[in-house]
Coordinates of N, CA and C in Angstrom, one line a residue:
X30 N 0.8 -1.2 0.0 CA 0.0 0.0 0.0 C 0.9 1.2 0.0
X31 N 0.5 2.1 -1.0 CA 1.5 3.3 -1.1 C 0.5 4.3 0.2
X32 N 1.5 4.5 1.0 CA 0.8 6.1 1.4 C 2.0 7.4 1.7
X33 N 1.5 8.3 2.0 CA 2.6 10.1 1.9 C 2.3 10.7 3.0
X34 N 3.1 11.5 3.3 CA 2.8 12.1 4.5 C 3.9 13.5 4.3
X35 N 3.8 14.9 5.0 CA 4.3 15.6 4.9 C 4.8 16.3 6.2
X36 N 5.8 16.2 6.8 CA 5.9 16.9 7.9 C 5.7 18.7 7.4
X37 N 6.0 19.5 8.6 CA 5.9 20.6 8.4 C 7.3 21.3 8.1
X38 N 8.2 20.7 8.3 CA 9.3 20.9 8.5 C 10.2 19.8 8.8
X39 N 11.4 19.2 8.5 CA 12.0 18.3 8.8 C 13.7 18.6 8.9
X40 N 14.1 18.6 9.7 CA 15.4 18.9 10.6 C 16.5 18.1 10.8
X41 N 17.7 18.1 10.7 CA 18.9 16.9 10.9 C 17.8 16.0 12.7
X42 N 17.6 15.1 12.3 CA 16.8 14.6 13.3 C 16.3 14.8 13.8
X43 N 15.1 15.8 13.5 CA 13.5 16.3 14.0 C 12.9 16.6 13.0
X44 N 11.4 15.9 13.3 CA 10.4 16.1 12.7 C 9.6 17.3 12.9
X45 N 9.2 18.2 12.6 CA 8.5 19.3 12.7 C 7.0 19.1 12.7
X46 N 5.9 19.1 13.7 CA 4.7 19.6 13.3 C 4.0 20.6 13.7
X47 N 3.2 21.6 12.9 CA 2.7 22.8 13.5 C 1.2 22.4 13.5
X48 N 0.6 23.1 14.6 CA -0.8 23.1 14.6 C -1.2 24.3 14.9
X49 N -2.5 24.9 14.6 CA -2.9 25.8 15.5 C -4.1 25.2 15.6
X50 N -4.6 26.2 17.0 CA -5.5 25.8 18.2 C -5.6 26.5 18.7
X51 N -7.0 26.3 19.1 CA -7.9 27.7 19.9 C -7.0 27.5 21.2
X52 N -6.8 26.7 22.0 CA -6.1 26.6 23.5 C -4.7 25.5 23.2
X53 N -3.8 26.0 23.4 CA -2.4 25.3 23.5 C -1.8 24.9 25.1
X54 N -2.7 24.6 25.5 CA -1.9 24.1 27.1 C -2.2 22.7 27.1
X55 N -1.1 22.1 27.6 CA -1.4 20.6 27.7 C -2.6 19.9 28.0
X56 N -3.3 20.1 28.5 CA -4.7 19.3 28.8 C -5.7 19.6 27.4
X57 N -5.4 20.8 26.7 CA -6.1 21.1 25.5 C -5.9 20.4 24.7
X58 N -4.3 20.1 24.5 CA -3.5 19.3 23.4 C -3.8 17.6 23.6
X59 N -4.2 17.7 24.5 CA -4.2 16.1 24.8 C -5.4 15.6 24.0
X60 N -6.6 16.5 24.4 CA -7.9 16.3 23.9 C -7.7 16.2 22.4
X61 N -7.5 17.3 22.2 CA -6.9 17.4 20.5 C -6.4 16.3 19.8
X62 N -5.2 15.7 20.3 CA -4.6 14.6 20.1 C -5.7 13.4 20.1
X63 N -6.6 13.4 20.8 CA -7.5 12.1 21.1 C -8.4 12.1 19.2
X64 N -8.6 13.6 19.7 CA -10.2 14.4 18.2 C -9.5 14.0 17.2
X65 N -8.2 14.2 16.9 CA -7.8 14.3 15.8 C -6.7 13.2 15.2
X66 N -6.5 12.3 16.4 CA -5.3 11.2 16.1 C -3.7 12.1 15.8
X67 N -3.5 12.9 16.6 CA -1.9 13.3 16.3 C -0.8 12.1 16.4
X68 N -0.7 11.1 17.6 CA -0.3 10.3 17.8 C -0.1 9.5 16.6
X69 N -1.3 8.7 15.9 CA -1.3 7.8 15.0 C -0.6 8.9 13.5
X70 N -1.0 10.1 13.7 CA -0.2 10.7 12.7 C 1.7 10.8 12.6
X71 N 1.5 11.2 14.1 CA 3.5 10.8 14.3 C 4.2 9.6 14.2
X72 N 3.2 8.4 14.0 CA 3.5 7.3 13.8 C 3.8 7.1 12.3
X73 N 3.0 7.3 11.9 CA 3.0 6.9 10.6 C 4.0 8.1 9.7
X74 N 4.5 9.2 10.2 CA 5.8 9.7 9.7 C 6.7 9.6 10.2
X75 N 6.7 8.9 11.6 CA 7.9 7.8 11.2 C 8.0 6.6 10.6
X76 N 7.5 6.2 10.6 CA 7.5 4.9 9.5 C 7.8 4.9 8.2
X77 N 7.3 6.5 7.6 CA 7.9 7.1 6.2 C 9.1 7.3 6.2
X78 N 9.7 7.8 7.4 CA 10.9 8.3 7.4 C 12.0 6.9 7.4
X79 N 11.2 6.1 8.4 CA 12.2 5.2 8.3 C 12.5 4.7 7.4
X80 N 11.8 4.2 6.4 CA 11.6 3.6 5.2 C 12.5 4.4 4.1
X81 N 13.0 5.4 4.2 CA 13.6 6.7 3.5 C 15.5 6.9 4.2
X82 N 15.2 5.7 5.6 CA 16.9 5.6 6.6 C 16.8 6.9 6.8
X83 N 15.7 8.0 7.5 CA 15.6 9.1 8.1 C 14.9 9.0 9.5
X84 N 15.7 8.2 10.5 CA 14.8 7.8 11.6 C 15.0 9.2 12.6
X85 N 14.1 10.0 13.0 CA 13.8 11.0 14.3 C 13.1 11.0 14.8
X86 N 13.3 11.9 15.2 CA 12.3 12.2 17.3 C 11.2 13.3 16.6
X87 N 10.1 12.9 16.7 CA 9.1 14.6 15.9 C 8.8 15.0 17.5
X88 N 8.4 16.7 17.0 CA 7.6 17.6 18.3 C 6.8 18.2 17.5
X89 N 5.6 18.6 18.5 CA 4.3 19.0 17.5 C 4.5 20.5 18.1
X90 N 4.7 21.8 17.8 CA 4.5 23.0 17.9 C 2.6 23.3 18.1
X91 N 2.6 23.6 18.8 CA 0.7 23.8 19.1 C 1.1 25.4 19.2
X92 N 0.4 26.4 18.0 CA 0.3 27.7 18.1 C -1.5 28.0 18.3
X93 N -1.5 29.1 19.0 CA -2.6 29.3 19.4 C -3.1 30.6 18.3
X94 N -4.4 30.2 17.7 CA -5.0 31.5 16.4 C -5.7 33.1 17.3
X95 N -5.6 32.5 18.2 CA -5.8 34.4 19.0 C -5.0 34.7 20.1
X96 N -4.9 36.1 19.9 CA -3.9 36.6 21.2 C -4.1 35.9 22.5
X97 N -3.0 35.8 23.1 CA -1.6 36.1 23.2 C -1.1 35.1 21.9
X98 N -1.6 34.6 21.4 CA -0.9 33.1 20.4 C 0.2 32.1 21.5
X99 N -0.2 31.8 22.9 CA 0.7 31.0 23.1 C 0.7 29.9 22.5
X100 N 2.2 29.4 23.0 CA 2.6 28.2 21.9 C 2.8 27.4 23.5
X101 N 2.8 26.0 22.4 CA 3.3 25.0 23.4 C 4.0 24.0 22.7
X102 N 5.0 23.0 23.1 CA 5.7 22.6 22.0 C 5.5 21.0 22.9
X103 N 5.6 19.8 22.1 CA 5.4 18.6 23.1 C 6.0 17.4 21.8
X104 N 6.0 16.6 22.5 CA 6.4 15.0 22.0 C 5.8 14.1 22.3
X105 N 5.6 13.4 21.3 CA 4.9 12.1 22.2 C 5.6 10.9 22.9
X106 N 5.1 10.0 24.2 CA 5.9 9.5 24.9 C 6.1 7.6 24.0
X107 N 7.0 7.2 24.1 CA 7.3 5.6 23.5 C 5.8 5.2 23.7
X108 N 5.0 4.7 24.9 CA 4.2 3.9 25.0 C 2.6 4.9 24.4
X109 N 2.6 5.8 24.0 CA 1.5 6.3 23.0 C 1.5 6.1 21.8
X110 N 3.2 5.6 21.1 CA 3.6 5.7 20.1 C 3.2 4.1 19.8
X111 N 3.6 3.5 20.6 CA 3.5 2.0 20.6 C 2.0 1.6 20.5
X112 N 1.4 1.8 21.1 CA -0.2 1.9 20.7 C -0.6 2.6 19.9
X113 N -0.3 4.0 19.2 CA -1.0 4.0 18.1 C -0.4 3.2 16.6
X114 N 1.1 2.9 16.9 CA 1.5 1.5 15.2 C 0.9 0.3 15.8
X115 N 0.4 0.0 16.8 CA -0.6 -1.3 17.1 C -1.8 -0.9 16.3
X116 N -2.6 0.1 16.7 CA -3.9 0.6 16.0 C -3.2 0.7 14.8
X117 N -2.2 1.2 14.1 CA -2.0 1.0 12.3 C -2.2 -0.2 11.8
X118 N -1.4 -1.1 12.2 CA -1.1 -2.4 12.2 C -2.4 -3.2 11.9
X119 N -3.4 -2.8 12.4 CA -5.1 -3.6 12.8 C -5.4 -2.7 11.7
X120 N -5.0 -2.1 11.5 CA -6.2 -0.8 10.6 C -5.6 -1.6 9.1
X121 N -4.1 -1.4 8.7 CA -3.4 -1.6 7.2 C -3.6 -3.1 7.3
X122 N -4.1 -4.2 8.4 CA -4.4 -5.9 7.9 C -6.0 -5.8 7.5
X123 N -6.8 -5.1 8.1 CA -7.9 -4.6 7.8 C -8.7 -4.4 5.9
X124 N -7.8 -3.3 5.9 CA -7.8 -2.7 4.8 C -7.0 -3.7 3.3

């Protein structure tokens, strides 16, 4: 199965991703991450990357679209990562 993916930016070993969001504080981001699968998204750009012998660490940049625009900057931890390529894994035998 061919699939693509684009980081926002890609760095001598980091992956770049930007988001904006109404609220960038951790407990926002988390929710976010649930709504929108960021997790299974950072998974699956590594797995492009790897496949490319570009293996890194991504951070998701969370900018906020109204003043102050705080930012928050985060990673995801091994065992989030590890469950969402389980959920790929079930999803691409699936498919």
């Amino acid at each position: 199965m061919v699939c693509k993916g684009r980081r926002d930016r890609l760095l001598p070993g980091v992956g770049v991703d930007l988001k904006t969001t109404d609220d960038a504080s951790p407990q926002a981001f988390k929710q976010a991450c649930r709504k929108y699968g960021y997790a299974i998204q950072e998974a699956m750009y590594r797995r492009g990357c790897a496949v490319h012998g570009r293996d890194h660490e991504g951070v998701v940049i969370a900018v906020e679209n109204e003043r102050p625009f705080e930012v928050g900057l985060y990673r995801f931890d091994d065992a989030t990562l590890l469950v969402a390529d389980e959920l790929i894994d079930r999803l691409l035998a699936e498919y």
